[in-house]
mmCIF file of C-alpha atoms (C1' of nucleotides) in Angstrom:
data_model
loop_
_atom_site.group_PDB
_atom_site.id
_atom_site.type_symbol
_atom_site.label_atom_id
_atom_site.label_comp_id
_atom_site.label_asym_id
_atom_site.label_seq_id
_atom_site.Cartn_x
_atom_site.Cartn_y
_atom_site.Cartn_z
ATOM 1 C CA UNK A 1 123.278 77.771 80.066
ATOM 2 C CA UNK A 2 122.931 80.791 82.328
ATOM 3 C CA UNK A 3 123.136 79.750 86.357
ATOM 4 C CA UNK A 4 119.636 80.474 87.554
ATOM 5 C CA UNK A 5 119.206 83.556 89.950
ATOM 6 C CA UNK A 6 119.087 83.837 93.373
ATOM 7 C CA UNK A 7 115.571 85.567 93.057
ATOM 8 C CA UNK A 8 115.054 82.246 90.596
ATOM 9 C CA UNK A 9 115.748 80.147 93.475
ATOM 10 C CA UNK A 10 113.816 81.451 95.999
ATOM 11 C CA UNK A 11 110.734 82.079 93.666
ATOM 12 C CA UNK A 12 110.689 78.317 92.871
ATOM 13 C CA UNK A 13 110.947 76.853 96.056
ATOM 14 C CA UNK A 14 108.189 79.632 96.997
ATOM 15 C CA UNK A 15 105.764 78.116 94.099
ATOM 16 C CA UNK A 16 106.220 74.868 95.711
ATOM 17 C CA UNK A 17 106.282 75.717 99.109
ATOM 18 C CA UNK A 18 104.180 79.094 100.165
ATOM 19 C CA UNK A 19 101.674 79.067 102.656
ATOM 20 C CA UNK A 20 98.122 79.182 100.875
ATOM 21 C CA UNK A 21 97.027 82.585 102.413
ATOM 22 C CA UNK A 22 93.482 83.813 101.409
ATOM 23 C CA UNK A 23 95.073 87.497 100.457
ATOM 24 C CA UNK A 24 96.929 85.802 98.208
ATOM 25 C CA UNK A 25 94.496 84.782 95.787
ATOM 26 C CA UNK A 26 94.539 86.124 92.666
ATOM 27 C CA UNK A 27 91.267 87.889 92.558
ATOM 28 C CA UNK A 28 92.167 89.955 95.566
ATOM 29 C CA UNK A 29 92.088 93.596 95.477
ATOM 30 C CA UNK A 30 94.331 95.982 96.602
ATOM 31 C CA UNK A 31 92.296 97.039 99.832
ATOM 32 C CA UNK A 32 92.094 93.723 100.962
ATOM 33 C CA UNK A 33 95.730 93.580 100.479
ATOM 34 C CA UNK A 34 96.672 96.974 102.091
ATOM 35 C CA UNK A 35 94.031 95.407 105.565
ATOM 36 C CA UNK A 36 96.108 92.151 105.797
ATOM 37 C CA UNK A 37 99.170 93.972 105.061
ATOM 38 C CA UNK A 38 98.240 96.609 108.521
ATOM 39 C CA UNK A 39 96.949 93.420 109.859
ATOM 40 C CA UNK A 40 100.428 91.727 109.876
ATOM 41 C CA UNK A 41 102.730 94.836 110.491
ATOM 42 C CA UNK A 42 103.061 92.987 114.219
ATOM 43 C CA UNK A 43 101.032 89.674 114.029
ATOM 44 C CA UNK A 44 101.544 86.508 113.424
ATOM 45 C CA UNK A 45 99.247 85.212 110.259
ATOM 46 C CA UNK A 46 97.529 82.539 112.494
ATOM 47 C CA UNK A 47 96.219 85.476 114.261
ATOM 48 C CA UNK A 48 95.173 87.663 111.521
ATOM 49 C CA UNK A 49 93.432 85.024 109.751
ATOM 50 C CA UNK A 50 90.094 85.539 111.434
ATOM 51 C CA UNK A 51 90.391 88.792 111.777
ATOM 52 C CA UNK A 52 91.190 89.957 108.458
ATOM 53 C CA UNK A 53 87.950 87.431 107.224
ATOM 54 C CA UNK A 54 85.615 89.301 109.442
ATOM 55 C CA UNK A 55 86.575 93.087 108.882
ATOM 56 C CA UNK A 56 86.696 92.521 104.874
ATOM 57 C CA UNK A 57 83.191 90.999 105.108
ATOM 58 C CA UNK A 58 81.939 93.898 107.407
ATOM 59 C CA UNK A 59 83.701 96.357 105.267
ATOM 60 C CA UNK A 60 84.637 95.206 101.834
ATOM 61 C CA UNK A 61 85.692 98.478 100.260
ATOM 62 C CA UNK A 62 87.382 101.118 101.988
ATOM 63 C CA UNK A 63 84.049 103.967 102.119
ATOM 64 C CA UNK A 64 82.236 101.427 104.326
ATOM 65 C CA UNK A 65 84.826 101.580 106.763
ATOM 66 C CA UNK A 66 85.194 105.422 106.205
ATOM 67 C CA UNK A 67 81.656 105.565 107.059
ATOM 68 C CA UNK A 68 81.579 103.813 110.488
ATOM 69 C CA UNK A 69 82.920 105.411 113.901
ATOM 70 C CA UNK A 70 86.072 104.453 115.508
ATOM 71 C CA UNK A 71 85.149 102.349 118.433
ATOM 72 C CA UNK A 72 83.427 100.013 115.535
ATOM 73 C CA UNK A 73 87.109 99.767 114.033
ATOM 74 C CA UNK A 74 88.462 99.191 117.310
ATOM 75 C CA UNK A 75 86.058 96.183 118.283
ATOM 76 C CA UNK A 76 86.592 94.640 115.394
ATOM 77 C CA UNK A 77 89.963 94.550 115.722
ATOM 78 C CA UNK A 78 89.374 92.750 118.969
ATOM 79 C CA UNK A 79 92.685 91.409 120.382
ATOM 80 C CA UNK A 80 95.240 91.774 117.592
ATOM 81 C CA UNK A 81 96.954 94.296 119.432
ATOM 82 C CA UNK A 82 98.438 97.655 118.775
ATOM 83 C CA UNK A 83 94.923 98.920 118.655
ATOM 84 C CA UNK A 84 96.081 102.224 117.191
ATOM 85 C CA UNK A 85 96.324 100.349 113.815
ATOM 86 C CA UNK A 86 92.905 99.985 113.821
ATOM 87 C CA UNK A 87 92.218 103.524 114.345
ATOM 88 C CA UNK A 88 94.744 104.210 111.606
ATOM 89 C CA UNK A 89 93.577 102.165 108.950
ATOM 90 C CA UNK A 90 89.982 103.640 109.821
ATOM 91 C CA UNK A 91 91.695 106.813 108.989
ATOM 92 C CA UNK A 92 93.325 105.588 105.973
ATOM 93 C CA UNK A 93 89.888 104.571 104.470
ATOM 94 C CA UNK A 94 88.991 108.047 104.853
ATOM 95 C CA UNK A 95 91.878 109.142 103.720
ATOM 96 C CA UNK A 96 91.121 106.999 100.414
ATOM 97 C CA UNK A 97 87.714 107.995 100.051
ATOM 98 C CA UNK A 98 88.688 111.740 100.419
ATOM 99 C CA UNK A 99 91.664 111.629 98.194
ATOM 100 C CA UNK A 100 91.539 108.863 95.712
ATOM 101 C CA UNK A 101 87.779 108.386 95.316
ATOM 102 C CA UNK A 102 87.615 105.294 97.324
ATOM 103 C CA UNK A 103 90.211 103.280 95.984
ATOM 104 C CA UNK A 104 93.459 102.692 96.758
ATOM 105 C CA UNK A 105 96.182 104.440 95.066
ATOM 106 C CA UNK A 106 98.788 102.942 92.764
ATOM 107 C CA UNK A 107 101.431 105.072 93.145
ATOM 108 C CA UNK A 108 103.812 105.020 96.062
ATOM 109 C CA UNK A 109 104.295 108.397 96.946
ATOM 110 C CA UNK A 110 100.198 108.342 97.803
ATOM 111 C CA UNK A 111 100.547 105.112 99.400
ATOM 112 C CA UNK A 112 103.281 106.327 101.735
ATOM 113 C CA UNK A 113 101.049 110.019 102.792
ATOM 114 C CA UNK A 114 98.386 107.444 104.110
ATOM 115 C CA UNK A 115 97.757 106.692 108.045
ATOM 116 C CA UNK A 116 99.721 103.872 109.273
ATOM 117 C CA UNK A 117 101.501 103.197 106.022
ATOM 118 C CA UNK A 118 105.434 103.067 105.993
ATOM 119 C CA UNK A 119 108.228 102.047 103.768
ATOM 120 C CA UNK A 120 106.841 98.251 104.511
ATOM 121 C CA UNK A 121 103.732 98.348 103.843
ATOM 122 C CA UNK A 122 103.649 101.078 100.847
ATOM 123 C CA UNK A 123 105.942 98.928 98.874
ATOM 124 C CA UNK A 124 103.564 95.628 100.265
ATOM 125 C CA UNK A 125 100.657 96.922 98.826
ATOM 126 C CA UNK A 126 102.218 98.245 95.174
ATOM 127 C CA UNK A 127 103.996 95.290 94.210
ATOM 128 C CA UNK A 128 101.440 92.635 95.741
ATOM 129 C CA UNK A 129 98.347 94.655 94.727
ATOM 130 C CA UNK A 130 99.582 96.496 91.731
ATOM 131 C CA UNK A 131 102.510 94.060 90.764
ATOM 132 C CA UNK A 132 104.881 97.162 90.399
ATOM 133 C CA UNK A 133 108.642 96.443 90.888
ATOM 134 C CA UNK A 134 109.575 97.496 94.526
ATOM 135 C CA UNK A 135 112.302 96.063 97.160
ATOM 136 C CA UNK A 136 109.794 95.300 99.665
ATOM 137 C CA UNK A 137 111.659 95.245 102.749
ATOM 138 C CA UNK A 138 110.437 93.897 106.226
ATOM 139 C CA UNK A 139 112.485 92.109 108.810
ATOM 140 C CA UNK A 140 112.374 88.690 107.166
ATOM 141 C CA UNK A 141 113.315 89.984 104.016
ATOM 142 C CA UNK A 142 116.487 91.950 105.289
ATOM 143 C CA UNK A 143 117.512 88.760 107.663
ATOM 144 C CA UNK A 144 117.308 86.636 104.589
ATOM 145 C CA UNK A 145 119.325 89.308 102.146
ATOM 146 C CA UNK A 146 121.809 89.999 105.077
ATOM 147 C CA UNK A 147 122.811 86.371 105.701
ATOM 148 C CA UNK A 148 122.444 84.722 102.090
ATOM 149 C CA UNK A 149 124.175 87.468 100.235
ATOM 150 C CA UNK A 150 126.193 89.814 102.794
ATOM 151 C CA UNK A 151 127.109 87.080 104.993
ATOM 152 C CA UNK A 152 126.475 88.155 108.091
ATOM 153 C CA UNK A 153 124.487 86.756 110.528
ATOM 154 C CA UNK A 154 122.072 89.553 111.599
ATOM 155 C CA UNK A 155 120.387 92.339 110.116
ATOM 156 C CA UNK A 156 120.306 95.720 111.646
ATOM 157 C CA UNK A 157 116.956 96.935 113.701
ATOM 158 C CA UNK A 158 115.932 99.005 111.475
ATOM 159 C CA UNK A 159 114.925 99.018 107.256
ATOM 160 C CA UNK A 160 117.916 101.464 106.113
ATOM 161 C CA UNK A 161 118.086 102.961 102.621
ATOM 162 C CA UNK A 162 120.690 100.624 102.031
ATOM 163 C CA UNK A 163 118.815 97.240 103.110
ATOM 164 C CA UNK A 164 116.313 98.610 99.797
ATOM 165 C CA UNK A 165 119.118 99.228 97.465
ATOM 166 C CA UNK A 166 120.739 96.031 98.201
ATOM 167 C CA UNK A 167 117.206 93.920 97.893
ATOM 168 C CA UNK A 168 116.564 95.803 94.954
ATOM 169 C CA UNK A 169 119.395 94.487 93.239
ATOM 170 C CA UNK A 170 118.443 90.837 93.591
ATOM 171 C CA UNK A 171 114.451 91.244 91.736
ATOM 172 C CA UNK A 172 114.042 90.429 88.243
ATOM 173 C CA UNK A 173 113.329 92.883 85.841
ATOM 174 C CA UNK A 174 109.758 92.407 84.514
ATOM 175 C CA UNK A 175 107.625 93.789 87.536
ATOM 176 C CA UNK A 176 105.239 90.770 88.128
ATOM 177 C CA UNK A 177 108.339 88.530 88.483
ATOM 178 C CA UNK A 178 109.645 90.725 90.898
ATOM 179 C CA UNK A 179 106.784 91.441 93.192
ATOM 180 C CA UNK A 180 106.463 87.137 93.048
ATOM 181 C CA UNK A 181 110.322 87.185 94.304
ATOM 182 C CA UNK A 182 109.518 89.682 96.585
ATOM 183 C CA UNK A 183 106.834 87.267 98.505
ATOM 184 C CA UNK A 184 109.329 84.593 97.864
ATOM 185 C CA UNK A 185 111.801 86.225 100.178
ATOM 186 C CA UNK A 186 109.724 86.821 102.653
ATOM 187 C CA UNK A 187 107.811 83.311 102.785
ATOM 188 C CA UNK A 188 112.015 82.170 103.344
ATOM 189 C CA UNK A 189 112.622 84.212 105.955
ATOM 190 C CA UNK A 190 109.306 83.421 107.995
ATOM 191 C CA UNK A 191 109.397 79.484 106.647
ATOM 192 C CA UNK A 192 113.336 78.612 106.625
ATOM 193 C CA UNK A 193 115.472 81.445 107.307
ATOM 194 C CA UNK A 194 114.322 82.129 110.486
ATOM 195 C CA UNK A 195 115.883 84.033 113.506
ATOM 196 C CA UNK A 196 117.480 81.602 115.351
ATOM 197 C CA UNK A 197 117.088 78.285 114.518
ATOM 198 C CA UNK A 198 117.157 78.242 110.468
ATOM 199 C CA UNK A 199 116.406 75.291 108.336
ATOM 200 C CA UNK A 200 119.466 75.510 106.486
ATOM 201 C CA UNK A 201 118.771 71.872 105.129
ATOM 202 C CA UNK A 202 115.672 72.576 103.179
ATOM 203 C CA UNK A 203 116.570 76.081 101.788
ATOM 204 C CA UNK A 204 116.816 76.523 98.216
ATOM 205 C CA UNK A 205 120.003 78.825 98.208
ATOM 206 C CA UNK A 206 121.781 76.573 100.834
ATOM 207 C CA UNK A 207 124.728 76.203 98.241
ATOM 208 C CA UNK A 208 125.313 79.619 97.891
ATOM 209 C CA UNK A 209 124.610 81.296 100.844
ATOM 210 C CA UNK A 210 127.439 83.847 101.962
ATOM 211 C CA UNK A 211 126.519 83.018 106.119
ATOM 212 C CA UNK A 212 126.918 79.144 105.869
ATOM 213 C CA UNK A 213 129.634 79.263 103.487
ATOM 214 C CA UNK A 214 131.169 81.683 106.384
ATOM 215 C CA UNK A 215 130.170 79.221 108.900
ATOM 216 C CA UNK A 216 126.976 80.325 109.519
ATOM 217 C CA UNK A 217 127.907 82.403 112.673
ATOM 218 C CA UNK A 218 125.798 83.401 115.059
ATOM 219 C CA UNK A 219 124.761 87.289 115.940
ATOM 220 C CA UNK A 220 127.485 89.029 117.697
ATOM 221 C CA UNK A 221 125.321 89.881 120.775
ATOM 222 C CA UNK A 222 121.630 91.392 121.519
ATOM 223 C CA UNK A 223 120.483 93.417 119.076
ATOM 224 C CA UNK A 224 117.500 94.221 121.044
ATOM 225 C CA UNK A 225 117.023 95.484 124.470
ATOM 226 C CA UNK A 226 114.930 92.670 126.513
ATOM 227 C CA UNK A 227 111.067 93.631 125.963
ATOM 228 C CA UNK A 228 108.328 93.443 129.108
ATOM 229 C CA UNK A 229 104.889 93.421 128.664
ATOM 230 C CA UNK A 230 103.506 92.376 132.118
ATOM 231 C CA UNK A 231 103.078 95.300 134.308
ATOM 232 C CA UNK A 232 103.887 97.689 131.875
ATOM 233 C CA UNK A 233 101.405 100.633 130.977
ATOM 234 C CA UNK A 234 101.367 98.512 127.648
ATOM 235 C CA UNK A 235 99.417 95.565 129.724
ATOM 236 C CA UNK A 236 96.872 98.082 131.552
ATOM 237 C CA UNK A 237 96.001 99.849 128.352
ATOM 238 C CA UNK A 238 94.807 96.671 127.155
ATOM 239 C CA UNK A 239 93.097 95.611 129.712
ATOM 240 C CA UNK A 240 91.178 98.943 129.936
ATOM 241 C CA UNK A 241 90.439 98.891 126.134
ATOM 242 C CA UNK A 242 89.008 95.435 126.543
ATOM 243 C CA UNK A 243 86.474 96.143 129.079
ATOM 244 C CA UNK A 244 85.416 99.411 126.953
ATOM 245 C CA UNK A 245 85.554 97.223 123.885
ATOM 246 C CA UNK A 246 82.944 94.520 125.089
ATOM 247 C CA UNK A 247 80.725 97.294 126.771
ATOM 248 C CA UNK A 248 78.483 99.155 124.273
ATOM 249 C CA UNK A 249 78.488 103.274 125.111
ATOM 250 C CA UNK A 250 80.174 104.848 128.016
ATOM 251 C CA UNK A 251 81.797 102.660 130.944
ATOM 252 C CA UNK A 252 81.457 104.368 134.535
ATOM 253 C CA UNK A 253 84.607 104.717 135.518
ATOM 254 C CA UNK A 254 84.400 102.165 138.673
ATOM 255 C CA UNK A 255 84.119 99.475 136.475
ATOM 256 C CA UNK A 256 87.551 100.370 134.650
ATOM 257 C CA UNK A 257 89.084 100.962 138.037
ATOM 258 C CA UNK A 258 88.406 97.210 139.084
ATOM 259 C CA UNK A 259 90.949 96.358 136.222
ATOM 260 C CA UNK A 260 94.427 97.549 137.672
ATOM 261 C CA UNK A 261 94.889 98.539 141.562
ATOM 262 C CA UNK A 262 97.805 101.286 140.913
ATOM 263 C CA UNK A 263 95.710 104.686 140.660
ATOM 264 C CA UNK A 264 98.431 106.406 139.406
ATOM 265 C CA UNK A 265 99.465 104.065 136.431
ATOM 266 C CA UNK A 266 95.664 103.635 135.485
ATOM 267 C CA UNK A 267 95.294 106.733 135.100
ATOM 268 C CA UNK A 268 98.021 107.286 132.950
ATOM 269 C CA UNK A 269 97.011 104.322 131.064
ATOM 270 C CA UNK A 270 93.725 105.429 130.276
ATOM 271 C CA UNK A 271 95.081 109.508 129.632
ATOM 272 C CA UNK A 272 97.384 107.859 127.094
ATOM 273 C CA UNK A 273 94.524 105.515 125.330
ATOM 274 C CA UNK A 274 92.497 109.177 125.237
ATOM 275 C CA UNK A 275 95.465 111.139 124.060
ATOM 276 C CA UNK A 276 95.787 108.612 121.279
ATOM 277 C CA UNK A 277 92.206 109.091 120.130
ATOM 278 C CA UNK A 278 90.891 105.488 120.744
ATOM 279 C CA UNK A 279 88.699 106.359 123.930
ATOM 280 C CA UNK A 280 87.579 109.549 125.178
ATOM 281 C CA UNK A 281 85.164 111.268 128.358
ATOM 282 C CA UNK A 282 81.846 111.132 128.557
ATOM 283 C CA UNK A 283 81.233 113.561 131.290
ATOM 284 C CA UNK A 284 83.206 113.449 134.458
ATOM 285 C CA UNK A 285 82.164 110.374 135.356
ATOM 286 C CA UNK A 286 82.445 107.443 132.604
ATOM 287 C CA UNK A 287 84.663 106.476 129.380
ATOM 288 C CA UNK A 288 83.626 105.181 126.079
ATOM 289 C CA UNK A 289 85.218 104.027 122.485
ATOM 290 C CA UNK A 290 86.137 106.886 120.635
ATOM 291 C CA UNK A 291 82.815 107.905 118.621
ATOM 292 C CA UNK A 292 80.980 104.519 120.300
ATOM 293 C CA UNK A 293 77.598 107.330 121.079
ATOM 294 C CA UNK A 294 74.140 106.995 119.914
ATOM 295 C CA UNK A 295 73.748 106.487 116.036
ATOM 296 C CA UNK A 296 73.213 109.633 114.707
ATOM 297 C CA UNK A 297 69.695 110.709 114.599
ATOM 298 C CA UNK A 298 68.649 110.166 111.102
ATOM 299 C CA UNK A 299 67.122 112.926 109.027
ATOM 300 C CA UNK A 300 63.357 113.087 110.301
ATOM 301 C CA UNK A 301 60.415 114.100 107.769
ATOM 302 C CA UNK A 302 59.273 117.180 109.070
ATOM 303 C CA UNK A 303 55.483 115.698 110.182
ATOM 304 C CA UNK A 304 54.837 119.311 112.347
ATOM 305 C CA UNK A 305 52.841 121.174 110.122
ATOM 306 C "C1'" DG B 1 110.033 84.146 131.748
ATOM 307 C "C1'" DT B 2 111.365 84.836 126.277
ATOM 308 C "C1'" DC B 3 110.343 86.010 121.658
ATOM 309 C "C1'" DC B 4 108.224 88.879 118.166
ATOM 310 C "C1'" DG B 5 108.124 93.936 114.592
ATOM 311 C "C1'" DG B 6 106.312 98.382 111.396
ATOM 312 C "C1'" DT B 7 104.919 103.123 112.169
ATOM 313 C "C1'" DC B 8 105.166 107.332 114.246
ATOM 314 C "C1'" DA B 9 106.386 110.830 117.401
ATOM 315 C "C1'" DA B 10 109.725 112.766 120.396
ATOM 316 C "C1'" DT C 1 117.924 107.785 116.590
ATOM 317 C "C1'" DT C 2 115.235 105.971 120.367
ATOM 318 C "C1'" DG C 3 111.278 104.396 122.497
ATOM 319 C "C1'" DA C 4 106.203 103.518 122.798
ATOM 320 C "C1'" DC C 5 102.930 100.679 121.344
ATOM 321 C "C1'" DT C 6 100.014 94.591 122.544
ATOM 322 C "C1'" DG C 7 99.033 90.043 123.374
ATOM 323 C "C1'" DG C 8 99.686 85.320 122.375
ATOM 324 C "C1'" DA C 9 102.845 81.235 121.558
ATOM 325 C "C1'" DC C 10 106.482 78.886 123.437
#
DNA sequence: GTCCGGTCAA
DNA sequence: TTGACTGGAC
């Protein structure tokens, strides 16, 4: 009797103990996938839930989306944050449509040329979409591989070539097992293994993780620089994009003045939001979502003669 | 206040 | 390699 794996492990107490996500499901298909996979790149699932319900029944295949204008994209991503995703992913469908006929490519060298698609969320959407065998590497998945089989207690900031090889090593062979212990080591990370206070006592690899067996010792020092959000340029952007995003059309610019009282940073708030495509002039006067105009006039039969 | 994280551009 | 990019939960 072989001792199970470690991917074994994990993918059993995943089985028993995932969180019943609707993009999950089996029937799913791959663009669902690759929205909830965007989606999630910097959101906690309670808050993509709704989200990712509402723009896959507005836009269930990816040349509906293609097909409507940016500031639709952008309201419907409402307040999920990073708002440039949603213009990404709008460019992805169109990306899709224009290069793969409208459906989302298999292969991961096409996955990764797409808008807003990385080394995450390339290898997300081939192994959970297309059940290929791929490391799929996020920052739950390297904290977990780091601590369980390195032994030490943090991973680095950033997905390295190395964090891949060394995840790679750990999946089964036959590709649908792998893309299941892929999930697994993720759900651990986000469910047990977590960041600072891990549940050590319900983990399935507790026995023979490298970190406790070490003593379990905590990160050497901050790995991260302190983030702000309040008063940042960050904090006006959003508030500016809200007001533009509940307003249909162009928004004199009074009313986005009324949202922060420093001139200088609201206007470099609202330049940057313009530079990055999501909301641009109309005239001198006012501001609107990018492409939010009048729908365009439809063909008319020619009734003149 | 503190925590969180993938992609892309600089 | 570093920093910009959000907004909600705690």
């Amino acid at each position: 009797m072989t001792e199970p794996t470690f991917a074994e492990l994990v993918s059993r107490w995943y089985e028993e103990n995932a969180r019943d996500l609707p993009w999950r499901k089996p029937d799913v298909g791959a663009w669902a996938i690759l929205v909830s996979e965007v989606m999630l790149q910097q959101t906690p699932v309670v808050r993509v839930l709704p989200a990712w319900e509402a723009w896959l029944a507005r836009w269930p295949v990816p040349a509906a989306l293609a097909a409507d204008s940016p500031a639709e994209a952008i309201r419907m991503w409402g307040r999920l944050g990073y708002p440039r995703r949603a213009l990404r992913l709008r460019e992805c469908a169109v990306a899709i449509v224009e290069r793969h006929g409208g459906s989302v490519p298999d292969r991961l060298d096409q996955l990764l040329a797409l808008p807003g698609v990385g080394t995450y969320t390339a290898r997300a959407v081939a192994a959970f979409a297309y059940g290929q065998r791929h490391p799929v590497v996020d920052t739950n998945v390297r904290r977990v591989v780091c601590r369980a089989i390195a032994g030490e207690p943090d991973a680095g900031p950033t997905t390295r070539p190395a964090d891949l090889v060394a995840t790679e090593e750990l999946l089964p062979e036959e590709p649908a097992a792998a893309a299941l212990a892929s999930a697994a080591f993720m759900e651990l990370g986000a469910l047990i293994c977590t960041a600072r206070a891990p549940h050590c006592d319900r983990c399935p690899v507790e026995s023979t993780c490298a970190w406790r067996a070490s003593g379990q010792e905590a990160p050497a020092g901050p790995t991260r620089r302190p983030q702000r959000y309040a008063g940042t340029d960050r904090q006006v952007r959003g508030l500016l994009l809200r007001v533009l995003r509940e307003t249909t059309g162009p928004v004199p610019h009074q009313r986005l003045d009324q949202v922060w009282a420093d001139d200088v940073q609201r206007a470099r708030a609202l330049a940057g939001l313009v530079e990055d495509g999501l909301v641009e002039p109309v005239g001198t006067e006012a501001f609107r979502l990018a492409g939010d105009g009048p729908a365009p006039p439809l063909p008319t039969p020619n009734l003149t003669y």
